[in-house]
DNA sequence: TAACTATATGCGCATATACTCATTCACTAG
DNA sequence: CTAGTGAATGAGTATATGCGCATATAGTTA
């Protein structure tokens, strides 16, 4: 009863989610937030990006509902709002590892013919 | 033993995979191929795209190792090479549905306070 | 009030990429 | 060989977006 062809609108939403996850810096930020809520300055340090750039990417992630924002005095704390992104990354990593392992096999005469 | 911070290279690969999935037309093609191998002309019809554009997107998907190509006479058949993409899409769809349902809730006075 | 700090944002540049049109390539049939 | 068909590709254009720089905003402290 599932997996019927998605509507154009739905397709656009899915595509947008993937687009948000398609920048290394944003993945780095998500990774940095895997351990829990952190303020912007900590994220700037952890990722090595500029403050302006980090701030923009955090905005993108927040607008996509992947992060949530909490202000506390001067600082702004960000945290992962949608844990499913970690499952996504794991799936992709698994798929990539599998492929790379297969490609590596082609160069190792181990049990090859 | 998993989920250590990914290297920059790994991060770039993951980001690239997401980028490949971030175009509605490519998602449409994957959806069209969910039922099995199809020739290019069928995909052009199913997606409503131009032949040139469909061909380019098929190339992108193939280079990303998500599709495989098989030539037979004049026609070229494409098929999904990495089924994990469907799990990815399901995860994203689930996450989006959940969010949209929550947002809809805010407008329905059903069991709200 | 002014000074200081943490974030956010406006602007411009550079690059990436999706799209169309025309052409070319690969293959088959006559 | 030539003609015809399905698919790929080169060129050009338009749009999107990542980045850095400078500045603006919000909040704190004096």
Coordinates of C-alpha atoms (C1' of nucleotides) in Angstrom, one line a residue:
Chain A
X1 CA 0.0 0.0 0.0
X2 CA 3.0 2.2 0.0
X3 CA 5.6 3.3 -2.6
X4 CA 3.1 4.6 -5.0
X5 CA 4.6 7.2 -7.4
X6 CA 5.2 10.3 -5.3
X7 CA 3.6 13.6 -6.3
X8 CA 5.7 16.3 -7.8
X9 CA 5.4 18.2 -4.5
X10 CA 6.5 15.3 -2.5
X11 CA 9.4 14.6 -4.8
X12 CA 10.5 18.2 -4.5
X13 CA 10.5 17.9 -0.7
X14 CA 12.5 14.7 -0.7
X15 CA 15.0 16.3 -3.2
X16 CA 15.3 19.3 -1.0
X17 CA 16.1 17.2 2.0
X18 CA 18.9 15.5 0.1
X19 CA 20.2 18.8 -1.1
X20 CA 20.5 20.1 2.4
X21 CA 22.6 17.0 3.2
X22 CA 24.8 17.4 0.2
X23 CA 27.3 19.8 1.6
X24 CA 30.3 18.5 3.5
X25 CA 30.3 21.4 5.9
X26 CA 26.7 20.7 6.9
X27 CA 27.5 17.1 7.4
X28 CA 30.4 18.1 9.6
X29 CA 28.1 20.2 11.6
X30 CA 25.6 17.4 12.1
X31 CA 28.5 15.2 13.1
X32 CA 29.6 17.7 15.6
X33 CA 26.1 17.8 17.0
X34 CA 25.8 14.1 17.2
X35 CA 27.0 14.2 20.8
X36 CA 24.4 16.8 21.8
X37 CA 23.6 20.4 21.8
X38 CA 26.4 22.9 21.2
X39 CA 26.8 26.7 20.9
X40 CA 27.8 28.3 17.6
X41 CA 31.3 29.2 18.7
X42 CA 32.0 25.6 19.6
X43 CA 30.8 24.5 16.2
X44 CA 33.0 27.1 14.5
X45 CA 36.0 25.7 16.3
X46 CA 35.1 22.1 15.7
X47 CA 34.5 22.5 12.0
X48 CA 37.2 25.0 11.3
X49 CA 34.9 27.2 9.3
X50 CA 34.4 30.9 9.5
X51 CA 31.7 32.2 11.8
X52 CA 29.7 33.6 9.0
X53 CA 29.7 30.5 7.0
X54 CA 28.9 28.2 9.9
X55 CA 26.0 30.5 10.8
X56 CA 24.5 30.3 7.3
X57 CA 24.8 26.5 7.2
X58 CA 23.1 26.3 10.6
X59 CA 20.3 28.4 9.3
X60 CA 19.9 26.1 6.3
X61 CA 19.8 23.1 8.5
X62 CA 17.3 24.7 10.9
X63 CA 15.0 25.8 8.1
X64 CA 15.0 22.2 6.9
X65 CA 13.9 21.2 10.4
X66 CA 17.0 19.1 10.9
X67 CA 18.2 21.3 13.8
X68 CA 16.6 23.2 16.6
X69 CA 17.7 26.5 18.0
X70 CA 17.8 27.6 21.6
X71 CA 19.0 31.0 22.7
X72 CA 20.6 31.5 26.1
X73 CA 22.0 34.9 26.8
X74 CA 24.4 35.8 24.1
X75 CA 24.9 32.3 22.9
X76 CA 22.7 30.2 20.6
X77 CA 22.7 26.5 21.1
X78 CA 21.9 24.1 18.2
X79 CA 20.8 20.5 18.5
X80 CA 19.7 17.8 16.1
X81 CA 16.0 17.8 15.7
X82 CA 15.6 14.9 13.4
X83 CA 17.7 11.8 14.4
X84 CA 16.7 10.1 11.2
X85 CA 19.6 11.9 9.5
X86 CA 22.0 9.6 11.3
X87 CA 20.3 6.6 9.9
X88 CA 20.5 8.2 6.5
X89 CA 24.2 8.7 6.8
X90 CA 24.8 5.2 8.1
X91 CA 22.9 3.8 5.1
X92 CA 25.0 5.8 2.7
X93 CA 28.2 5.0 4.5
X94 CA 27.3 1.3 4.3
X95 CA 26.6 1.4 0.7
X96 CA 29.8 3.3 -0.1
X97 CA 31.9 1.0 2.0
X98 CA 30.5 -2.0 0.2
X99 CA 31.3 -0.5 -3.2
X100 CA 34.8 0.6 -2.2
X101 CA 35.5 -2.8 -0.8
X102 CA 34.4 -4.4 -4.1
X103 CA 36.6 -2.1 -6.1
X104 CA 39.5 -2.8 -3.8
X105 CA 39.0 -6.5 -4.3
X106 CA 39.6 -6.1 -8.0
X107 CA 43.2 -5.1 -7.2
X108 CA 43.9 -7.8 -4.6
X109 CA 44.8 -11.2 -6.0
X110 CA 43.7 -12.8 -2.8
X111 CA 41.0 -15.3 -3.7
X112 CA 40.6 -13.9 -7.2
X113 CA 41.1 -16.3 -10.0
Chain B
X1 CA 33.3 1.0 17.1
X2 CA 31.5 2.9 14.5
X3 CA 30.4 6.5 14.0
X4 CA 33.8 7.9 14.5
X5 CA 34.2 11.3 12.9
X6 CA 34.4 10.7 9.2
X7 CA 37.4 11.9 7.2
X8 CA 37.1 14.7 4.8
X9 CA 37.3 12.3 1.9
X10 CA 34.5 10.2 3.3
X11 CA 32.4 13.2 4.1
X12 CA 32.8 14.4 0.5
X13 CA 31.7 11.0 -0.8
X14 CA 28.6 11.0 1.4
X15 CA 27.8 14.6 0.4
X16 CA 28.2 13.6 -3.2
X17 CA 25.7 10.8 -2.9
X18 CA 23.2 13.1 -1.3
X19 CA 23.8 15.6 -4.1
X20 CA 23.0 13.0 -6.7
X21 CA 19.7 12.3 -5.0
X22 CA 18.9 16.0 -4.7
X23 CA 17.2 16.5 -8.1
X24 CA 13.6 15.7 -8.6
X25 CA 14.1 14.4 -12.1
X26 CA 16.6 11.9 -10.9
X27 CA 14.3 10.8 -8.2
X28 CA 11.6 10.4 -10.8
X29 CA 13.9 8.2 -12.8
X30 CA 14.8 6.1 -9.8
X31 CA 11.1 5.7 -9.1
X32 CA 10.4 4.7 -12.7
X33 CA 13.1 2.1 -12.4
X34 CA 11.8 0.7 -9.1
X35 CA 9.8 -1.8 -11.1
X36 CA 12.8 -3.1 -12.9
X37 CA 15.0 -2.4 -15.9
X38 CA 13.8 0.0 -18.6
X39 CA 15.1 1.5 -21.8
X40 CA 15.8 5.2 -22.2
X41 CA 12.8 5.9 -24.4
X42 CA 10.5 4.4 -21.8
X43 CA 12.0 6.6 -19.2
X44 CA 11.7 9.7 -21.3
X45 CA 8.0 8.9 -21.7
X46 CA 7.4 8.1 -18.0
X47 CA 9.1 11.2 -16.7
X48 CA 8.0 13.6 -19.4
X49 CA 11.6 15.0 -19.8
X50 CA 13.5 15.6 -23.0
X51 CA 15.7 12.8 -24.3
X52 CA 18.8 14.9 -23.8
X53 CA 18.1 15.8 -20.2
X54 CA 17.0 12.2 -19.3
X55 CA 20.2 10.9 -20.8
X56 CA 22.3 13.3 -18.8
X57 CA 20.6 12.4 -15.5
X58 CA 21.0 8.7 -16.3
X59 CA 24.7 9.3 -16.8
X60 CA 24.9 11.1 -13.4
X61 CA 23.2 8.3 -11.7
X62 CA 25.3 5.7 -13.4
X63 CA 28.5 7.4 -12.5
X64 CA 27.4 7.5 -8.9
X65 CA 27.0 3.7 -9.2
X66 CA 23.3 3.9 -8.5
X67 CA 22.3 2.6 -11.9
X68 CA 23.7 0.0 -14.2
X69 CA 23.7 0.2 -18.0
X70 CA 23.1 -2.6 -20.5
X71 CA 23.1 -2.1 -24.2
X72 CA 20.9 -4.2 -26.5
X73 CA 20.9 -3.3 -30.1
X74 CA 19.9 0.3 -30.5
X75 CA 18.4 0.5 -27.0
X76 CA 20.1 1.0 -23.7
X77 CA 18.5 -0.4 -20.6
X78 CA 19.0 1.0 -17.2
X79 CA 18.4 -0.7 -13.9
X80 CA 18.9 0.2 -10.2
X81 CA 22.3 -1.0 -9.1
X82 CA 22.0 0.0 -5.4
X83 CA 18.7 -0.8 -3.7
X84 CA 19.7 1.1 -0.6
X85 CA 18.4 4.2 -2.3
X86 CA 14.9 3.0 -1.7
X87 CA 15.6 2.7 2.0
X88 CA 17.0 6.2 1.9
X89 CA 13.9 7.6 0.2
X90 CA 11.6 5.7 2.6
X91 CA 13.4 7.2 5.6
X92 CA 13.2 10.7 4.2
X93 CA 9.5 10.3 3.3
X94 CA 8.8 9.0 6.8
X95 CA 10.5 11.9 8.4
X96 CA 8.7 14.4 6.2
X97 CA 5.3 12.8 6.7
X98 CA 5.9 12.9 10.5
X99 CA 6.7 16.6 10.4
X100 CA 3.9 17.5 8.1
X101 CA 1.4 15.6 10.2
X102 CA 2.7 17.6 13.3
X103 CA 2.3 20.9 11.5
X104 CA -1.2 19.9 10.3
X105 CA -2.1 19.1 13.9
X106 CA -1.5 22.6 14.9
X107 CA -4.4 23.7 12.8
X108 CA -6.8 20.9 13.8
X109 CA -8.6 21.6 17.1
X110 CA -9.3 17.8 17.4
X111 CA -7.7 16.7 20.7
X112 CA -5.8 19.9 21.1
X113 CA -6.3 21.7 24.4
Chain C
dT1 C1' 24.7 55.8 28.0
dA2 C1' 29.1 53.1 25.8
dA3 C1' 31.8 49.1 25.1
dC4 C1' 32.1 44.3 24.4
dT5 C1' 30.7 39.6 22.7
dA6 C1' 28.1 36.1 20.1
dT7 C1' 25.4 35.5 16.0
dA8 C1' 23.2 36.8 11.9
dT9 C1' 22.9 39.0 7.4
dG10 C1' 23.6 42.0 3.0
dC11 C1' 26.5 42.1 -0.8
dG12 C1' 29.5 40.5 -4.5
dC13 C1' 32.3 37.0 -6.6
dA14 C1' 33.1 32.5 -8.4
dT15 C1' 31.7 28.0 -9.4
dA16 C1' 28.4 24.3 -10.2
dT17 C1' 24.8 22.4 -12.5
dA18 C1' 20.2 21.9 -14.9
dC19 C1' 18.2 22.8 -19.1
dT20 C1' 17.6 23.4 -24.4
dC21 C1' 19.1 22.9 -29.0
dA22 C1' 21.8 21.0 -32.4
dT23 C1' 24.9 17.6 -33.5
dT24 C1' 27.3 13.3 -33.2
dC25 C1' 27.8 8.5 -32.2
dA26 C1' 26.3 3.5 -32.3
dC27 C1' 23.7 0.4 -34.3
dT28 C1' 20.4 -1.8 -37.7
dA29 C1' 18.1 -2.3 -42.1
dG30 C1' 17.8 -1.9 -47.0
Chain D
dC1 C1' 27.3 2.1 -49.3
dT2 C1' 22.9 5.1 -47.4
dA3 C1' 19.1 6.0 -44.5
dG4 C1' 16.9 5.7 -40.2
dT5 C1' 16.5 5.1 -35.1
dG6 C1' 17.9 5.4 -30.1
dA7 C1' 21.1 7.5 -27.2
dA8 C1' 25.0 10.5 -25.9
dT9 C1' 27.4 14.8 -26.0
dG10 C1' 29.2 19.7 -27.0
dA11 C1' 27.9 24.6 -26.6
dG12 C1' 25.5 28.2 -24.6
dT13 C1' 22.4 30.2 -21.1
dA14 C1' 20.2 30.8 -16.8
dT15 C1' 19.9 29.9 -12.0
dA16 C1' 21.5 28.4 -7.6
dT17 C1' 24.6 28.4 -4.0
dG18 C1' 29.0 28.3 -1.2
dC19 C1' 32.2 31.5 0.4
dG20 C1' 34.5 35.8 2.3
dC21 C1' 34.2 40.5 3.8
dA22 C1' 32.0 43.8 6.1
dT23 C1' 28.3 45.3 8.8
dA24 C1' 24.1 44.8 11.6
dT25 C1' 21.6 42.9 15.4
dA26 C1' 20.9 41.0 20.1
dG27 C1' 22.3 40.7 24.6
dT28 C1' 25.5 41.6 28.5
dT29 C1' 28.3 44.5 31.5
dA30 C1' 30.0 48.7 33.2

